[in-house]
Amino acid sequence: MRILASMILTAVAFAMAPSGAQAQTPPQLRTCLDNATPQADRVAACSFVIMNAPPAEARELARVYFTRGNAYLALGVYDRALADFDAVTKASPAASGPFNSRGVAFLRQKQLDRAIAELDQAIRLNSNDPIAFANRGDAYRDKGRFDRALQDYDAAIAINPKSVNAHFGRAMTWQQKASSDFDAFVNEGRFEELAVAEYGKLLQIVPRHAHALSNRGLLHHTLRKYDLAIADFTQAIEISPANPFFLRNRAQTYRMIRRFDLAIADYRNALALTQDADGRKLIGELLAQLGVAV
């Protein structure tokens, strides 16, 4: 089962200092630029500024477009996000941020070659940006170019040893190599152990990273370290109790150690949290295998 990364970076720093006149700007501009503003509200506030009170300085206006573009990106409105990033590049062609954000937009749409091209340019403009390297690593990983992805994650970690996304991507890459790389069959367990170690580094930085815990639990399950797998799944569930996948993962391990009562309880809880028909059908089949009617 291919495990998808749960997080892709979208917060990109745009190297533009705010002007000293910002104190006199309308409240919509402050709302637009406030990171605590919900994304839909940021779009509305930034749009008001662009239409009704655009900053006089081109660089400041570009900053508003960039902010709105990242808000659209977070909302999954990719065509409008790309249009805003294009507007930023016209005003400030040497800024790396818009290329990085465009790369994320194409990455999310699985246009991987276009994503890599944009991220290449972001790195050319700013070779000291760990975010761009981590994002490009994600694109190469999605292409199945695992060794190339690892190079980018290593570069990101060299710049910022606490880059959560780079450590997560690196662990994911080892995890995917374990299930798809021929060397995994020759060196059984080696890639899994490398992935476990990488998740351990990530969890030292962010101890309550639920997806890292669940993914490490899957690796421990594969390595037949069932007690460790259950401990990881349990922590993930405590952090994110509404995630049915974590419950299904723990149920799978309970089945392996023949704790069918606990497996059934987890499957039932997962079923109550699952909305999609395919997911509910799968859980129903798993319960039926244990002699339980849905």
PDB file of C-alpha atoms in Angstrom, residues 116 133-134 136-156 166 169-178 180-184 187 190-191 194:
ATOM      1  CA  ILE A 116      10.249  20.154 -10.882  1.00  0.00           C
ATOM      2  CA  PHE A 133      14.513  21.401  -1.822  1.00  0.00           C
ATOM      3  CA  ALA A 134      11.984  19.457   0.271  1.00  0.00           C
ATOM      4  CA  ARG A 136      11.336  19.103  -5.149  1.00  0.00           C
ATOM      5  CA  GLY A 137      12.185  15.950  -3.201  1.00  0.00           C
ATOM      6  CA  ASP A 138       8.441  15.268  -2.937  1.00  0.00           C
ATOM      7  CA  ALA A 139       8.083  15.669  -6.709  1.00  0.00           C
ATOM      8  CA  TYR A 140      10.960  13.280  -7.431  1.00  0.00           C
ATOM      9  CA  ARG A 141       9.546  10.793  -4.910  1.00  0.00           C
ATOM     10  CA  ASP A 142       6.163  10.895  -6.624  1.00  0.00           C
ATOM     11  CA  LYS A 143       7.954  10.156  -9.918  1.00  0.00           C
ATOM     12  CA  GLY A 144       9.530   7.099  -8.309  1.00  0.00           C
ATOM     13  CA  ARG A 145      13.021   8.613  -8.505  1.00  0.00           C
ATOM     14  CA  PHE A 146      13.794   7.750  -4.918  1.00  0.00           C
ATOM     15  CA  ASP A 147      17.556   8.254  -4.908  1.00  0.00           C
ATOM     16  CA  ARG A 148      17.153  11.691  -6.492  1.00  0.00           C
ATOM     17  CA  ALA A 149      14.501  12.568  -3.924  1.00  0.00           C
ATOM     18  CA  LEU A 150      16.856  11.589  -1.099  1.00  0.00           C
ATOM     19  CA  GLN A 151      19.472  13.988  -2.456  1.00  0.00           C
ATOM     20  CA  ASP A 152      17.027  16.870  -2.206  1.00  0.00           C
ATOM     21  CA  TYR A 153      15.897  15.926   1.284  1.00  0.00           C
ATOM     22  CA  ASP A 154      19.546  15.698   2.349  1.00  0.00           C
ATOM     23  CA  ALA A 155      20.151  19.173   0.917  1.00  0.00           C
ATOM     24  CA  ALA A 156      17.149  20.559   2.808  1.00  0.00           C
ATOM     25  CA  ALA A 166      12.414  16.977   4.683  1.00  0.00           C
ATOM     26  CA  GLY A 169       9.833  12.990   2.961  1.00  0.00           C
ATOM     27  CA  ARG A 170      13.083  11.131   3.548  1.00  0.00           C
ATOM     28  CA  ALA A 171      11.351   8.584   5.784  1.00  0.00           C
ATOM     29  CA  MET A 172       8.549   8.187   3.239  1.00  0.00           C
ATOM     30  CA  THR A 173      11.108   7.582   0.507  1.00  0.00           C
ATOM     31  CA  TRP A 174      12.800   4.757   2.422  1.00  0.00           C
ATOM     32  CA  GLN A 175       9.357   3.353   3.209  1.00  0.00           C
ATOM     33  CA  GLN A 176       8.331   3.379  -0.454  1.00  0.00           C
ATOM     34  CA  LYS A 177      11.680   1.910  -1.527  1.00  0.00           C
ATOM     35  CA  ALA A 178      11.019  -0.966   0.866  1.00  0.00           C
ATOM     36  CA  SER A 180       9.035  -1.162  -4.641  1.00  0.00           C
ATOM     37  CA  ASP A 181      12.826  -1.341  -4.911  1.00  0.00           C
ATOM     38  CA  PHE A 182      14.515  -4.593  -5.995  1.00  0.00           C
ATOM     39  CA  ASP A 183      17.219  -4.037  -3.386  1.00  0.00           C
ATOM     40  CA  ALA A 184      14.534  -4.365  -0.717  1.00  0.00           C
ATOM     41  CA  ASN A 187      18.280  -6.667   1.875  1.00  0.00           C
ATOM     42  CA  ARG A 190      17.104  -2.691   5.715  1.00  0.00           C
ATOM     43  CA  PHE A 191      15.008   0.039   4.088  1.00  0.00           C
ATOM     44  CA  LEU A 194      16.224   3.273   7.713  1.00  0.00           C
TER      45      LEU A 194
END
